[in-house]
JSON list of C-alpha atoms in Angstrom, two decimals:
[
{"chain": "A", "resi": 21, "resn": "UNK", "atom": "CA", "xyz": [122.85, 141.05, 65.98]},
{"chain": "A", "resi": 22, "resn": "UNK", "atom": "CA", "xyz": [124.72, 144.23, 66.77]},
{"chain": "A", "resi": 23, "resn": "UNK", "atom": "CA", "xyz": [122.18, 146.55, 65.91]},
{"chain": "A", "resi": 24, "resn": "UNK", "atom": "CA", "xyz": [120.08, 144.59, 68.58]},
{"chain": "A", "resi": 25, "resn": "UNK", "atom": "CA", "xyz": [122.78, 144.27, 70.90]},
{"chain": "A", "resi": 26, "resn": "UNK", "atom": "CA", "xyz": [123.53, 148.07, 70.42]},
{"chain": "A", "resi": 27, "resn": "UNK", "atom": "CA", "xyz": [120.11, 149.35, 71.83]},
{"chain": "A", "resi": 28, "resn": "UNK", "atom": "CA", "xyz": [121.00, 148.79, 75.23]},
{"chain": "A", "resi": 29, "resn": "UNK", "atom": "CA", "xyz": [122.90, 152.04, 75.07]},
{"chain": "A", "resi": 30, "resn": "UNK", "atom": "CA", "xyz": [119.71, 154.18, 74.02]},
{"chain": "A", "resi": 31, "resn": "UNK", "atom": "CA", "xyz": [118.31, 156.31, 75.71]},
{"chain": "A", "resi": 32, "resn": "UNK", "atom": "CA", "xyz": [114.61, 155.32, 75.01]},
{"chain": "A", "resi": 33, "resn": "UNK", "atom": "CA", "xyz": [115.72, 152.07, 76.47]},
{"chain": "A", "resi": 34, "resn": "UNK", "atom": "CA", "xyz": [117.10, 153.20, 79.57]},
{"chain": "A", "resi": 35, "resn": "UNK", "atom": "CA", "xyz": [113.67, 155.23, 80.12]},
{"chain": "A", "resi": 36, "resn": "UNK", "atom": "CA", "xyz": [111.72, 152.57, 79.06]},
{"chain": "A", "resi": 37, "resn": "UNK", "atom": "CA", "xyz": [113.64, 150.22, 81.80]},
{"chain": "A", "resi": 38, "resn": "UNK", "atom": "CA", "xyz": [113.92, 152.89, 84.67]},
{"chain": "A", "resi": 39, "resn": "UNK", "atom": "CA", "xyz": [110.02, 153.48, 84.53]},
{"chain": "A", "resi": 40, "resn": "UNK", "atom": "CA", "xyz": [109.60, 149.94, 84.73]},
{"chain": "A", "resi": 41, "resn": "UNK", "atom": "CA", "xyz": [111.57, 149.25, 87.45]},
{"chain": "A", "resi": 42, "resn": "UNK", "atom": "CA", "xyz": [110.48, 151.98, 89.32]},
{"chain": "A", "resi": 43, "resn": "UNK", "atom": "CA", "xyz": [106.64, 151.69, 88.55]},
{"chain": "A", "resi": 44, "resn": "UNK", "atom": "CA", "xyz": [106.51, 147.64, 89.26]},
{"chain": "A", "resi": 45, "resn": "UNK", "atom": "CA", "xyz": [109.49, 147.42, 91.51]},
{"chain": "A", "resi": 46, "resn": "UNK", "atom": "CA", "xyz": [109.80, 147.33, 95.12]},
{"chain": "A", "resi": 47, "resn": "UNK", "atom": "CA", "xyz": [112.40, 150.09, 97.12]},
{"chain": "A", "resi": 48, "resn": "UNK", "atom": "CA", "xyz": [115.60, 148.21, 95.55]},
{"chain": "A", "resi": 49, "resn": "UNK", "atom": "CA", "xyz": [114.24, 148.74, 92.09]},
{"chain": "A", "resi": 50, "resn": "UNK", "atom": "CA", "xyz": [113.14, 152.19, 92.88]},
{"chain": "A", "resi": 51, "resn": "UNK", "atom": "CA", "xyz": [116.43, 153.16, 94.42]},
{"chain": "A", "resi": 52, "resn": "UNK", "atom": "CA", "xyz": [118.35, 151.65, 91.17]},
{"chain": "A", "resi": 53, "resn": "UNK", "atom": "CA", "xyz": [116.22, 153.37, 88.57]},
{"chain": "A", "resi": 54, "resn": "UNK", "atom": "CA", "xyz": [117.00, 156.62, 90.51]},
{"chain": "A", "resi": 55, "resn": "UNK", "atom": "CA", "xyz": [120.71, 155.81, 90.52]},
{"chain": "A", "resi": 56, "resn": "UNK", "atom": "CA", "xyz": [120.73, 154.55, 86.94]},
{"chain": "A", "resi": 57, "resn": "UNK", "atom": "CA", "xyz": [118.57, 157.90, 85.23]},
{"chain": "A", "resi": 58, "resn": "UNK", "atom": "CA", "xyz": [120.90, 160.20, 87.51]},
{"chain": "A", "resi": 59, "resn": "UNK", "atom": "CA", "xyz": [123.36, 158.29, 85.98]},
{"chain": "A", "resi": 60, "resn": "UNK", "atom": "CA", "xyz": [122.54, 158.36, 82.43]},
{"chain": "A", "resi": 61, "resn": "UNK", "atom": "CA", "xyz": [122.17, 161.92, 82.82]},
{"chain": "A", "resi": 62, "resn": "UNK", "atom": "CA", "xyz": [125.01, 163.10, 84.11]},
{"chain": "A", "resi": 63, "resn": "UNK", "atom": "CA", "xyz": [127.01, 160.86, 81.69]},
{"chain": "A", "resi": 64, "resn": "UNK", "atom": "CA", "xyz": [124.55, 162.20, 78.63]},
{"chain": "A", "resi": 65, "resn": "UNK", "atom": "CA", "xyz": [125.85, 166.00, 79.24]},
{"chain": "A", "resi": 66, "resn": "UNK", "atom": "CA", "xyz": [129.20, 165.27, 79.83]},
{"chain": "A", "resi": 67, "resn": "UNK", "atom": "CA", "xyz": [130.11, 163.00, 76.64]},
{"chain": "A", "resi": 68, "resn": "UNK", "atom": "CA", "xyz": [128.61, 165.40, 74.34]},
{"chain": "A", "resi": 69, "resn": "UNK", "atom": "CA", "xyz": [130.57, 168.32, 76.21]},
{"chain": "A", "resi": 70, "resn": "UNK", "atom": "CA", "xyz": [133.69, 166.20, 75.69]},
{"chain": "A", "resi": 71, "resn": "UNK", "atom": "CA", "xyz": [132.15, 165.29, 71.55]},
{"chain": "A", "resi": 72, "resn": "UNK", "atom": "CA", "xyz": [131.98, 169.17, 71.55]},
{"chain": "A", "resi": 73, "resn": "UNK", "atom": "CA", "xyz": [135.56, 170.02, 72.73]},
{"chain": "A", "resi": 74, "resn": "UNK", "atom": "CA", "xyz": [137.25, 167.10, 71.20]},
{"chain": "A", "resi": 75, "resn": "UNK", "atom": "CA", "xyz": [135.92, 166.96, 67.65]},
{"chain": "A", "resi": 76, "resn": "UNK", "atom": "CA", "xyz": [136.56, 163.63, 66.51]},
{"chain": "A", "resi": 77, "resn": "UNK", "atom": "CA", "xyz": [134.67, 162.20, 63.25]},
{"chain": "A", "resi": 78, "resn": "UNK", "atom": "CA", "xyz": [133.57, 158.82, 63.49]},
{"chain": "A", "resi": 79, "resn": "UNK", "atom": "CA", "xyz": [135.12, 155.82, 61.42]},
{"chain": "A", "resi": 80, "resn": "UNK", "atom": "CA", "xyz": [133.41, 155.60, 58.69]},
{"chain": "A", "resi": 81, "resn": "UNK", "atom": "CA", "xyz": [134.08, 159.49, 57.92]},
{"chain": "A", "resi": 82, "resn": "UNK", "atom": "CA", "xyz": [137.65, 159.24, 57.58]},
{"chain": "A", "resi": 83, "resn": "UNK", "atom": "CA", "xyz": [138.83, 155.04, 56.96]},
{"chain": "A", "resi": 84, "resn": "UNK", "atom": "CA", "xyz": [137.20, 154.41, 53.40]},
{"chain": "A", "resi": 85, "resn": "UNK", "atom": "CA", "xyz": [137.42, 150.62, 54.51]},
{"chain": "A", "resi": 86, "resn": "UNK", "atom": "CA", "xyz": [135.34, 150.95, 57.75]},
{"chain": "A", "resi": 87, "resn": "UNK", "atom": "CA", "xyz": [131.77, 149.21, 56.40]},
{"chain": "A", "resi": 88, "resn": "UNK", "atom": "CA", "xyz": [128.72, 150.33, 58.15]},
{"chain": "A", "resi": 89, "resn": "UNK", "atom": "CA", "xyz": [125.06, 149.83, 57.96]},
{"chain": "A", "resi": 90, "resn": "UNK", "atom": "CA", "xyz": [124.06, 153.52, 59.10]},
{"chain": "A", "resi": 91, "resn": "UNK", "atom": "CA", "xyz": [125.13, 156.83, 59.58]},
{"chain": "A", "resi": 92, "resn": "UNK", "atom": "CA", "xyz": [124.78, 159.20, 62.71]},
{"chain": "A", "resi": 93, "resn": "UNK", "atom": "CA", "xyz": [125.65, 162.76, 63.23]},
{"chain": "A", "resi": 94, "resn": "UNK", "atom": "CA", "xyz": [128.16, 163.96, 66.20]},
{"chain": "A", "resi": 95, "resn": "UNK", "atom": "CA", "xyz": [131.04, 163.44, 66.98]},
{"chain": "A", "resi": 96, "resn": "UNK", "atom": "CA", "xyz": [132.92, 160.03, 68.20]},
{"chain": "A", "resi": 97, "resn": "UNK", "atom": "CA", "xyz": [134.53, 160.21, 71.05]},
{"chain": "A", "resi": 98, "resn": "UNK", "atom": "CA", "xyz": [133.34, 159.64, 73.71]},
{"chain": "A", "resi": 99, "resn": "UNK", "atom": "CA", "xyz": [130.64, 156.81, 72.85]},
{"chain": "A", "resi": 100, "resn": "UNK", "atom": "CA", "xyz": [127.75, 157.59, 74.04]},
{"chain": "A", "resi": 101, "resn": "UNK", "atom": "CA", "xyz": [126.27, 154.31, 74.04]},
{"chain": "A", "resi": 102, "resn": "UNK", "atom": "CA", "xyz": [129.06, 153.15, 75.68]},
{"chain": "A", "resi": 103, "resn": "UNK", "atom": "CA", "xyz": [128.35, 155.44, 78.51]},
{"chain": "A", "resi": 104, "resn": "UNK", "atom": "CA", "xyz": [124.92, 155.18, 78.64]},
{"chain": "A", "resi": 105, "resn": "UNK", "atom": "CA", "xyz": [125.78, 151.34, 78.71]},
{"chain": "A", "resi": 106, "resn": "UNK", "atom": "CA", "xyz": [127.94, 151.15, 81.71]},
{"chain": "A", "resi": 107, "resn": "UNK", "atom": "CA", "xyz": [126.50, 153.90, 83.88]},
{"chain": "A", "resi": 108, "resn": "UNK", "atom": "CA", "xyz": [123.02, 152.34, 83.45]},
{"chain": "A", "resi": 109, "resn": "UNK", "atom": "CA", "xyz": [124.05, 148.78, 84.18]},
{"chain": "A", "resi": 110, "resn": "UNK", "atom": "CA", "xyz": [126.68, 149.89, 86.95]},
{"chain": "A", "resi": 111, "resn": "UNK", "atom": "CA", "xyz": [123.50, 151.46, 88.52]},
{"chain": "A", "resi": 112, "resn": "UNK", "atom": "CA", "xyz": [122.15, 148.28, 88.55]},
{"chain": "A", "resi": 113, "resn": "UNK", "atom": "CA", "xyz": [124.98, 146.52, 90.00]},
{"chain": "A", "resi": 114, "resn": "UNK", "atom": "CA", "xyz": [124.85, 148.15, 92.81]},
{"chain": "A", "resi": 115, "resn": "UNK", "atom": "CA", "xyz": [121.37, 147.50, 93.70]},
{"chain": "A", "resi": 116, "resn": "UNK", "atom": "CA", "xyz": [121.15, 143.80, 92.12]},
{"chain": "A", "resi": 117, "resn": "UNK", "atom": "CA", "xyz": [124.54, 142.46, 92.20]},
{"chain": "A", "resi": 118, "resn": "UNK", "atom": "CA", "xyz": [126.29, 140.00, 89.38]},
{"chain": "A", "resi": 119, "resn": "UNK", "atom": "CA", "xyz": [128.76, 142.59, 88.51]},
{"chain": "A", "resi": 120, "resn": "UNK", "atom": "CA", "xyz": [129.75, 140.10, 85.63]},
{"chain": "A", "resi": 121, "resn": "UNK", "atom": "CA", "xyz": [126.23, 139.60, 84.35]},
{"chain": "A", "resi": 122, "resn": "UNK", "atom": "CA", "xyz": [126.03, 143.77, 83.92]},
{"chain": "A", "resi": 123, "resn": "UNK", "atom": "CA", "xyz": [129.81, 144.34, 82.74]},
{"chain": "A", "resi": 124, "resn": "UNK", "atom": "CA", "xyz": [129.53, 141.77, 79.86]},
{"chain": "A", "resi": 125, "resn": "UNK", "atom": "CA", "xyz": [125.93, 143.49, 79.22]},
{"chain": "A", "resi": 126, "resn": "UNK", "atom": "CA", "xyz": [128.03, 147.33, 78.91]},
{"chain": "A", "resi": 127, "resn": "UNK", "atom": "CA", "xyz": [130.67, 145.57, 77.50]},
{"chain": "A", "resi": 128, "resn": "UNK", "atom": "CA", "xyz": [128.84, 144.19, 74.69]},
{"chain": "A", "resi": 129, "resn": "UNK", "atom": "CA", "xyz": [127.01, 147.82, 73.89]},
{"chain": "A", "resi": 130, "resn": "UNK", "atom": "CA", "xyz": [130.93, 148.93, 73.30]},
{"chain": "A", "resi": 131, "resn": "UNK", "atom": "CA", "xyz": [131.78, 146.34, 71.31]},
{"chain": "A", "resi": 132, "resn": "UNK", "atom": "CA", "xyz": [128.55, 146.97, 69.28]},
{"chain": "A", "resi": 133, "resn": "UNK", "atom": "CA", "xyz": [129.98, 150.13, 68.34]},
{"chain": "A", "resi": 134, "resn": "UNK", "atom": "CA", "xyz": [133.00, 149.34, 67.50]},
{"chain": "A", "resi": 135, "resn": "UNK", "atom": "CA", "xyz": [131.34, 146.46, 65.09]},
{"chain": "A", "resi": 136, "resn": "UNK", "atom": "CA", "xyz": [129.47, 148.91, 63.52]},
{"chain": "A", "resi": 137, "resn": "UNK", "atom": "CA", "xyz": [131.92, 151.36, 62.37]},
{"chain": "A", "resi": 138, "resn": "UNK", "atom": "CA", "xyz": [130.36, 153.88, 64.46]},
{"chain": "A", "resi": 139, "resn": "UNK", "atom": "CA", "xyz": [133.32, 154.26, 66.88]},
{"chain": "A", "resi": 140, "resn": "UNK", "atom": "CA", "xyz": [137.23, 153.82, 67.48]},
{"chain": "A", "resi": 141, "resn": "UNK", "atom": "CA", "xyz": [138.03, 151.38, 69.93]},
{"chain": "A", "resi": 142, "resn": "UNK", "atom": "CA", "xyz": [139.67, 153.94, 72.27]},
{"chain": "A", "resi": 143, "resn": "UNK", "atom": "CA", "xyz": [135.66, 155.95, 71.86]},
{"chain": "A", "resi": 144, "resn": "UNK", "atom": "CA", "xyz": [134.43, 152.58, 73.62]},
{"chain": "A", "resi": 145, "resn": "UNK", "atom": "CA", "xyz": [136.80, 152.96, 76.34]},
{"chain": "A", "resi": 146, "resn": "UNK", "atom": "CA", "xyz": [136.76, 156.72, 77.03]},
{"chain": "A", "resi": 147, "resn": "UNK", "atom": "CA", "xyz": [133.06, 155.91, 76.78]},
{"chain": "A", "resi": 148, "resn": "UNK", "atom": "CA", "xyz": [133.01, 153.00, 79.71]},
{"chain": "A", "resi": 149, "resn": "UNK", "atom": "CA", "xyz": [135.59, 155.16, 81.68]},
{"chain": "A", "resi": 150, "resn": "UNK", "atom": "CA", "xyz": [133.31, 158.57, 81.97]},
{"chain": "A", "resi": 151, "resn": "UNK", "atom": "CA", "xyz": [130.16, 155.85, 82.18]},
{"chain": "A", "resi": 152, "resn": "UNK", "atom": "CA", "xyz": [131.52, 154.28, 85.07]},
{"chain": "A", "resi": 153, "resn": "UNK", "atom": "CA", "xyz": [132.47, 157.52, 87.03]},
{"chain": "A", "resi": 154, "resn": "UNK", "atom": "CA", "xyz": [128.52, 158.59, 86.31]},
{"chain": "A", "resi": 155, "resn": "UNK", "atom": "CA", "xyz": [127.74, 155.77, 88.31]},
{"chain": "A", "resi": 156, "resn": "UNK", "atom": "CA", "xyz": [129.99, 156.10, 91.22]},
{"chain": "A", "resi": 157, "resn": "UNK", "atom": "CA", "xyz": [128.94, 159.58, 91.42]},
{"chain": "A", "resi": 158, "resn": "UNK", "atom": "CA", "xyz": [125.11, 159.24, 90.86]},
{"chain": "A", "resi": 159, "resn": "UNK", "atom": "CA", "xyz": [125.98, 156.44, 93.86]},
{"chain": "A", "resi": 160, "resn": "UNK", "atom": "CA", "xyz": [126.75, 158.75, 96.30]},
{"chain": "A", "resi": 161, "resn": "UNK", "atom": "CA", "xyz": [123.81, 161.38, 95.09]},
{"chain": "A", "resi": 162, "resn": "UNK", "atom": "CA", "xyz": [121.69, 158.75, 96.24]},
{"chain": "A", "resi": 163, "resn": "UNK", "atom": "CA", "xyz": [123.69, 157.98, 99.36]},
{"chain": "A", "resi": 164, "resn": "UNK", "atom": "CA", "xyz": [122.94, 162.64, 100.12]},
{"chain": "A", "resi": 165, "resn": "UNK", "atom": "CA", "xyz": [119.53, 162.45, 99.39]},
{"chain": "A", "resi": 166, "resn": "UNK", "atom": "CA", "xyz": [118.62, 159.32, 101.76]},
{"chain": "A", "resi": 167, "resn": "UNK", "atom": "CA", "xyz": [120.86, 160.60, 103.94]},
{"chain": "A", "resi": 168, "resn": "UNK", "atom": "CA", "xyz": [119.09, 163.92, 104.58]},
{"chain": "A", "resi": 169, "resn": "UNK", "atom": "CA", "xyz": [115.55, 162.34, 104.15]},
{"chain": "A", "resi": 170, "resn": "UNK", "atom": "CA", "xyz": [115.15, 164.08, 100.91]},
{"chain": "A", "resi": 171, "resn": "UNK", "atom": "CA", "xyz": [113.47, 160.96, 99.36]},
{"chain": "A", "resi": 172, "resn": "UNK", "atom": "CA", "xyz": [112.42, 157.79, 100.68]},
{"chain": "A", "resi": 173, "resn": "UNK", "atom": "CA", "xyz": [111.90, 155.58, 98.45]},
{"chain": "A", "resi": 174, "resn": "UNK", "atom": "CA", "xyz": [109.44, 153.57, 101.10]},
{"chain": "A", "resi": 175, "resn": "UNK", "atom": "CA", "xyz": [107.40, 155.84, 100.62]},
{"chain": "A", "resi": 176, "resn": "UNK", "atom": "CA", "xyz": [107.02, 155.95, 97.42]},
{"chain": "A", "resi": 177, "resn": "UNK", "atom": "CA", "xyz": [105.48, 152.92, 96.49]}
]
């Protein structure tokens, strides 16, 4: 169930999602999948600057008793999942509403991890922490480029 569960922090899943919305949705959906790729971008450079600078193996490298059904390469912290997680979902938050519905979805990505021996708890959290600041911040990109007319979504359609 948690290797299911754990897809939700890919990135071929947040592609898959934001081309959907934005090729079958209406200006909400368009305006979302905008905020969520911005998003998942921002958040995809900075946690592997931060895997880069902090160096941290994963679980399963270093705790003999940490079980797990695959391996990765990189470094652990931050998760990227985890960010991908809540900076995509955020992003839809704030264009769909049900902030519970989307946190327990992010939420459940990080505890995926975690499950999996592919990440320390404190991975998950420095994970949600950076993913939810990608959010905020691809928020107010948005809020600049309507703002000076740079897209409209409207228009788009």
């Amino acid at each position: 169930m948690m290797q299911i569960i754990t897809l939700g922090g890919t990135q071929i899943f947040w592609v898959l999602l934001c081309l959907t919305l934005y090729i079958f949705g209406g200006e909400n959906e368009k305006e979302a999948a905008f905020i969520a790729l911005t998003a998942l971008v921002m958040g995809f450079f900075l946690s592997e600057f931060l895997k880069a600078v902090i160096a941290r193996p994963r679980p399963y490298e270093v705790l003999s008793w940490v079980k797990h059904t695959t391996t990765v390469g990189g470094y652990s912290m931050p998760s990227g999942h985890t960010v991908a997680a809540f900076s995509g979902f955020l992003a839809l938050y704030f264009k769909f509403g049900r902030l519970w519905l989307f946190m327990l979805f992010a939420s459940l990505v990080g505890v995926s991890r975690v499950c999996l021996g592919l990440h320390y708890p404190s991975d998950v959290i420095a994970g949600a922490l950076l993913g939810v600041l990608c959010a905020l911040a691809a928020l107010k990109v948005e809020e600049r480029v309507k703002c000076f007319g740079l897209c409209n979504f409207e228009r788009l359609e």
